[in-house]
Coordinates of C-alpha atoms and ligand atoms in Angstrom, one line a residue:
M1 CA -26.4 22.1 -21.5
T2 CA -29.0 21.1 -18.9
T3 CA -32.2 19.1 -19.1
A4 CA -34.9 19.4 -16.5
I5 CA -38.4 17.8 -16.0
A6 CA -41.3 19.5 -14.4
H7 CA -44.7 18.1 -13.9
A8 CA -48.0 19.9 -14.6
N9 CA -50.3 20.6 -11.6
I10 CA -54.0 20.7 -11.1
A11 CA -55.3 23.6 -8.9
L12 CA -57.7 22.4 -6.2
V13 CA -58.3 26.1 -5.4
K14 CA -58.0 28.0 -8.6
Y15 CA -55.8 31.0 -9.5
W16 CA -57.8 33.3 -11.7
G17 CA -57.1 37.0 -11.9
K18 CA -54.0 39.1 -11.4
A19 CA -52.9 41.8 -9.0
D20 CA -50.1 42.7 -11.5
T21 CA -50.0 41.5 -15.1
Q22 CA -46.3 42.2 -15.6
T23 CA -45.2 39.8 -12.9
N24 CA -48.2 37.5 -12.8
A25 CA -48.8 38.4 -9.2
P26 CA -52.0 36.5 -8.5
A27 CA -55.1 38.3 -7.2
V28 CA -56.1 35.1 -5.3
G29 CA -54.1 32.4 -3.5
S30 CA -54.2 28.9 -5.0
L31 CA -53.4 25.4 -3.9
S32 CA -52.5 22.6 -6.3
L33 CA -51.5 19.0 -6.7
T34 CA -48.6 18.1 -9.0
L35 CA -49.4 15.2 -11.4
S36 CA -47.2 12.2 -12.1
K37 CA -47.8 11.6 -15.7
L38 CA -48.1 15.0 -17.2
W39 CA -44.7 16.6 -17.6
T40 CA -42.5 18.8 -19.8
R41 CA -38.9 17.9 -20.4
T42 CA -36.7 20.9 -21.4
T43 CA -33.1 21.2 -22.5
V44 CA -31.4 24.5 -22.5
N45 CA -28.0 25.2 -24.2
F46 CA -26.3 28.5 -23.9
R47 CA -23.1 27.2 -25.4
G48 CA -24.1 26.6 -29.1
P49 CA -23.2 28.9 -32.0
Q50 CA -26.8 30.4 -32.3
K51 CA -27.0 34.2 -32.9
A52 CA -30.5 34.5 -31.6
D53 CA -32.6 32.5 -29.0
R54 CA -34.3 29.5 -30.6
F55 CA -37.3 27.7 -29.1
Y56 CA -38.6 24.3 -30.1
L57 CA -41.6 22.5 -28.7
N58 CA -42.1 18.9 -29.7
D59 CA -39.4 19.4 -32.4
R60 CA -41.2 22.3 -34.0
Q61 CA -40.2 26.0 -33.7
V62 CA -42.7 27.8 -31.6
A63 CA -45.1 30.5 -32.9
P64 CA -44.0 34.1 -32.9
H65 CA -46.2 35.2 -29.9
E66 CA -44.9 32.4 -27.8
R67 CA -41.3 33.1 -28.9
D68 CA -41.7 36.7 -27.6
R69 CA -43.0 35.6 -24.3
L70 CA -40.2 33.0 -24.0
T71 CA -37.5 35.5 -25.0
Q72 CA -38.7 37.9 -22.3
F73 CA -38.3 35.1 -19.8
I74 CA -34.8 34.2 -21.0
D75 CA -33.9 37.9 -20.8
E76 CA -34.8 37.6 -17.1
V77 CA -32.6 34.5 -16.8
R78 CA -29.7 36.4 -18.4
R79 CA -30.3 39.3 -16.1
R80 CA -30.2 37.1 -13.0
S81 CA -27.3 34.9 -14.0
G82 CA -25.1 37.4 -15.8
I83 CA -24.8 35.2 -18.9
G84 CA -24.7 37.2 -22.1
R85 CA -25.2 34.4 -24.7
F86 CA -28.2 33.3 -26.8
C87 CA -29.7 29.9 -26.1
E88 CA -31.4 27.0 -27.7
V89 CA -34.4 25.6 -25.9
R90 CA -36.0 22.2 -26.8
S91 CA -39.1 21.0 -24.9
I92 CA -41.2 18.0 -25.2
N93 CA -44.7 17.7 -23.6
S94 CA -46.0 14.3 -22.5
F95 CA -49.5 15.5 -23.2
P96 CA -51.5 17.8 -25.6
T97 CA -50.2 21.4 -25.5
A98 CA -52.4 24.4 -24.6
A99 CA -55.5 22.3 -24.3
G100 CA -56.2 23.3 -20.8
L101 CA -53.8 20.8 -19.2
A102 CA -51.5 23.4 -17.7
S103 CA -48.7 23.0 -20.2
S104 CA -47.5 26.5 -19.4
A105 CA -47.2 25.4 -15.7
S106 CA -44.9 22.5 -16.4
G107 CA -43.3 24.3 -19.4
Y108 CA -42.1 27.4 -17.5
A109 CA -41.2 25.4 -14.4
A110 CA -38.9 23.1 -16.5
L111 CA -37.5 26.1 -18.4
A112 CA -36.8 28.1 -15.2
M113 CA -34.9 25.2 -13.7
A114 CA -33.0 24.1 -16.8
A115 CA -32.1 27.7 -17.9
M116 CA -30.7 28.8 -14.5
H117 CA -28.7 25.6 -14.3
A118 CA -27.4 25.9 -17.8
A119 CA -26.5 29.6 -17.1
G120 CA -24.4 28.4 -14.2
K121 CA -26.7 29.9 -11.5
P122 CA -28.9 27.1 -10.0
L123 CA -31.5 28.5 -7.6
P124 CA -33.2 27.0 -4.5
P125 CA -36.8 25.9 -5.0
E126 CA -38.4 29.1 -3.5
K127 CA -36.4 31.4 -5.8
L128 CA -36.9 29.2 -8.8
S129 CA -40.7 29.2 -8.1
S130 CA -40.8 33.0 -8.1
L131 CA -38.8 33.1 -11.3
A132 CA -41.2 30.5 -12.9
R133 CA -44.1 32.7 -11.9
L134 CA -42.9 35.4 -14.2
G135 CA -43.4 33.0 -17.1
S136 CA -46.8 31.7 -15.9
G137 CA -48.5 32.1 -12.6
S138 CA -49.4 28.4 -12.3
A139 CA -45.7 27.4 -13.1
A140 CA -44.7 28.7 -9.7
R141 CA -46.5 25.7 -8.2
S142 CA -45.0 23.1 -10.6
I143 CA -41.6 23.6 -9.1
H144 CA -42.8 21.6 -6.1
G145 CA -44.0 18.0 -6.0
G146 CA -47.1 17.0 -4.1
F147 CA -49.2 19.9 -2.8
A148 CA -48.1 23.5 -3.3
E149 CA -49.7 26.9 -2.4
L150 CA -49.1 30.1 -4.2
P151 CA -50.2 33.1 -2.1
A152 CA -52.0 36.1 -3.5
G153 CA -50.1 39.2 -4.3
G154 CA -46.3 39.4 -4.3
G155 CA -46.2 42.3 -6.8
G156 CA -42.7 43.2 -7.9
Q157 CA -41.1 41.0 -5.3
A158 CA -42.5 38.0 -7.2
S159 CA -43.0 35.7 -4.2
G160 CA -43.1 32.0 -5.2
A161 CA -45.2 29.0 -4.2
I162 CA -44.4 26.9 -1.1
Q163 CA -44.7 23.1 -0.8
I164 CA -47.3 22.2 1.9
A165 CA -47.0 18.4 1.6
D166 CA -44.8 16.2 -0.6
K167 CA -45.9 13.6 -3.1
D168 CA -46.0 10.7 -0.6
F169 CA -48.0 12.6 2.0
W170 CA -51.4 11.5 0.6
P171 CA -51.9 8.8 -2.1
L172 CA -54.6 10.0 -4.4
A173 CA -55.6 9.3 -8.0
V174 CA -56.3 11.9 -10.6
L175 CA -57.9 10.7 -13.8
V176 CA -57.3 13.1 -16.6
A177 CA -60.2 12.7 -19.2
I178 CA -59.4 14.2 -22.6
T179 CA -62.6 15.4 -24.3
D180 CA -60.8 17.4 -27.0
G181 CA -57.0 17.3 -27.7
N182 CA -56.9 20.5 -29.8
P183 CA -55.5 23.8 -28.6
K184 CA -58.0 26.0 -27.0
K185 CA -59.2 29.1 -28.8
I186 CA -58.6 31.5 -26.0
S187 CA -55.7 31.4 -23.6
S188 CA -56.2 31.5 -19.9
R189 CA -54.1 34.7 -19.8
D190 CA -56.4 36.5 -22.1
A191 CA -59.5 35.0 -20.6
M192 CA -58.4 36.1 -17.1
E193 CA -57.9 39.6 -18.2
I194 CA -61.4 39.8 -19.8
T195 CA -63.0 38.2 -16.7
Q196 CA -61.3 40.7 -14.4
R197 CA -62.6 43.6 -16.5
H198 CA -66.1 42.4 -17.4
S199 CA -67.5 40.0 -14.9
P200 CA -69.8 41.5 -12.3
Y201 CA -68.9 38.6 -10.0
Y202 CA -65.1 39.2 -10.0
S203 CA -64.9 40.9 -6.6
A204 CA -67.0 38.1 -5.0
W205 CA -64.6 35.6 -6.5
V206 CA -61.6 37.4 -5.0
D207 CA -63.2 37.8 -1.6
S208 CA -64.5 34.2 -1.3
S209 CA -61.1 32.7 -2.3
V210 CA -59.5 33.7 1.0
Q211 CA -61.6 31.2 2.9
D212 CA -61.4 28.6 0.2
L213 CA -57.7 28.6 0.4
E214 CA -57.7 28.2 4.2
F215 CA -60.2 25.4 4.2
M216 CA -58.4 23.6 1.4
R217 CA -55.1 23.8 3.2
A218 CA -56.7 22.3 6.3
A219 CA -58.5 19.6 4.3
V220 CA -55.2 18.5 2.6
L221 CA -53.2 18.5 5.9
Q222 CA -56.0 16.5 7.6
R223 CA -56.2 14.2 4.5
D224 CA -60.0 14.8 4.5
F225 CA -60.9 13.5 1.1
D226 CA -64.6 14.6 0.9
A227 CA -63.8 18.1 2.2
M228 CA -61.0 18.4 -0.3
G229 CA -63.0 17.0 -3.2
A230 CA -66.1 19.0 -2.5
L231 CA -64.1 22.3 -2.2
A232 CA -62.1 21.5 -5.4
E233 CA -65.3 21.0 -7.3
H234 CA -66.7 24.2 -5.9
S235 CA -63.6 26.2 -6.8
A236 CA -63.7 24.9 -10.4
L237 CA -67.4 25.5 -10.8
K238 CA -67.1 29.0 -9.3
M239 CA -64.2 29.9 -11.6
H240 CA -66.2 28.6 -14.7
G241 CA -69.3 30.5 -13.5
L242 CA -67.1 33.6 -13.3
I243 CA -65.6 33.0 -16.8
M244 CA -69.1 32.5 -18.3
S245 CA -70.3 35.7 -16.7
T246 CA -68.0 37.9 -18.8
R247 CA -69.2 39.9 -21.8
P248 CA -69.1 38.2 -24.2
G249 CA -69.3 35.0 -22.0
L250 CA -66.6 32.5 -22.4
I251 CA -67.4 28.8 -22.4
Y252 CA -64.5 26.3 -22.2
W253 CA -66.8 23.2 -21.9
N254 CA -68.0 20.9 -24.6
P255 CA -70.6 18.1 -24.3
G256 CA -67.9 15.7 -23.2
T257 CA -67.0 18.0 -20.3
V258 CA -70.6 17.9 -19.1
A259 CA -70.9 14.2 -19.6
V260 CA -67.9 13.6 -17.3
M261 CA -69.2 15.9 -14.7
Q262 CA -72.6 14.1 -14.7
E263 CA -70.9 10.7 -14.6
V264 CA -68.9 11.8 -11.5
L265 CA -72.2 12.9 -9.8
K266 CA -73.7 9.5 -10.6
L267 CA -70.6 7.7 -9.2
R268 CA -71.0 9.7 -6.0
Q269 CA -74.7 8.8 -5.8
G270 CA -73.6 5.2 -6.1
G271 CA -71.3 5.6 -3.1
V272 CA -67.9 6.0 -4.9
G273 CA -65.9 9.0 -3.7
A274 CA -65.1 11.0 -6.8
Y275 CA -64.9 14.7 -7.5
F276 CA -64.2 16.7 -10.7
T277 CA -62.2 19.8 -11.4
I278 CA -61.7 21.6 -14.7
D279 CA -59.1 24.2 -15.8
A280 CA -59.3 26.7 -18.7
G281 CA -60.2 24.0 -21.2
P282 CA -62.7 21.2 -21.9
Q283 CA -60.8 18.4 -20.1
V284 CA -61.9 17.1 -16.8
K285 CA -59.8 15.8 -14.0
V286 CA -61.4 13.4 -11.6
L287 CA -60.0 13.0 -8.1
C288 CA -60.5 9.7 -6.2
R289 CA -58.9 7.4 -3.7
P290 CA -56.4 4.9 -5.3
H291 CA -58.6 1.9 -4.6
D292 CA -61.5 3.5 -6.6
R293 CA -59.5 4.4 -9.7
S294 CA -60.3 1.3 -11.7
V295 CA -64.1 1.6 -11.2
V296 CA -63.9 5.4 -12.0
A297 CA -61.7 4.7 -15.1
E298 CA -64.1 2.0 -16.4
R299 CA -67.1 4.4 -16.1
L300 CA -65.3 7.3 -17.7
L301 CA -64.0 5.2 -20.6
A302 CA -67.5 4.0 -21.3
L303 CA -68.5 7.5 -22.2
P304 CA -68.3 8.0 -26.0
E305 CA -67.1 11.6 -25.6
I306 CA -63.8 10.5 -23.9
H307 CA -60.8 10.4 -26.3
D308 CA -58.2 9.4 -23.8
L309 CA -57.7 8.8 -20.1
T310 CA -54.5 9.2 -18.1
I311 CA -54.4 8.0 -14.5
C312 CA -52.0 10.1 -12.4
A313 CA -50.7 9.9 -8.8
P314 CA -49.2 12.9 -7.0
G315 CA -46.1 13.9 -8.9
P316 CA -42.5 14.9 -7.9
S317 CA -40.8 18.3 -7.8
A318 CA -39.1 19.7 -10.8
H319 CA -35.6 18.1 -11.2
I320 CA -32.5 18.0 -13.3
V321 CA -32.2 14.8 -15.4
E322 CA -29.1 15.5 -17.5
E323 CA -26.2 17.9 -17.5
T324 CA -23.2 18.0 -19.9
Ligands
LIG401 C1 -57.4 27.8 -14.8 O1 -51.0 30.1 -15.0 O2 -51.9 29.7 -17.4 O3 -55.3 26.7 -14.8 O4 -50.3 33.4 -15.2 O5 -51.4 34.2 -17.3 O6 -49.8 32.3 -17.4 P1 -50.8 33.0 -16.6 O7 -52.0 32.0 -16.4 P2 -52.0 30.4 -16.1 O8 -53.5 30.2 -15.5 C2 -53.9 29.1 -14.9 C3 -55.4 29.1 -14.7 C4 -56.0 27.8 -14.3 C5 -56.1 27.7 -12.8 C6 -54.9 27.4 -12.0 O9 -54.0 26.7 -12.5 O10 -54.8 27.8 -10.8

């Protein structure tokens, strides 16, 4: 029995669109920051008496469609490790599930690590990352702490993400503003597929992401806060513009999302370095320097639309916390 923890990540340059749906090979490269306070803790046991795989999330059995996706993933673990037994998987999220907070990223990263370990075949981070990608594209990045880059493509070879800087490289604050804690109505997986098929902007998105990735890598390595923040905001808005341009258009935002974005713009006009980014959901993550986090938090908490605020620092790599 093995327990692992993996942290969620926020993409500064977004992954949206696939070159191959079977292996989640991304159509565009992405670059992320792993978050300290959003994590999944997963225990995998292959030694119990169970006669089928069992999956629990926050102490409740998962829904059938999730179970199928998880079983497929565990089949891959069985194939790679040679173990023939069924398993029990118990996961706890430190944050709302499927609300656009990258629960599939921390979820599949923790599962990949705990399952391979429990099956007696621990893998090095690069291999673990490519395995995690099969569960969810963004999970490949959550194997690594700090800043991680997942290159485009990789097809059947399932290349993983690489760490470009660790969690201590650049102290930053990320304020996660919850504007709605309920599960979203359309998963990023489905929305991605619809976008890819129906948005007239899709090819421009793919083309322009090549330069975004290069510039973001340079901004991070140079610790250039304004270049990083401005580009993160651009990538998020470009992705949402793309998502909105499908038919029918998909809108993940709510009034709270827009209120936070506007507050961030006001903060900047007032001289505070803050930038927002948004994944496939209504929550907003605000990036700032550590010494500005209290003033940013105060302003966000004053907005009536904000239900909850979590202040994160760069988070660590996925790791094993218990083994029996
Ligand atoms: C908006 O990784 O959840 O968070 O590969 O289909 O599981 P699948 O998609 P997923 O998509 C993440 C989309 C995003 C952007 C990002 O994290 O890069």
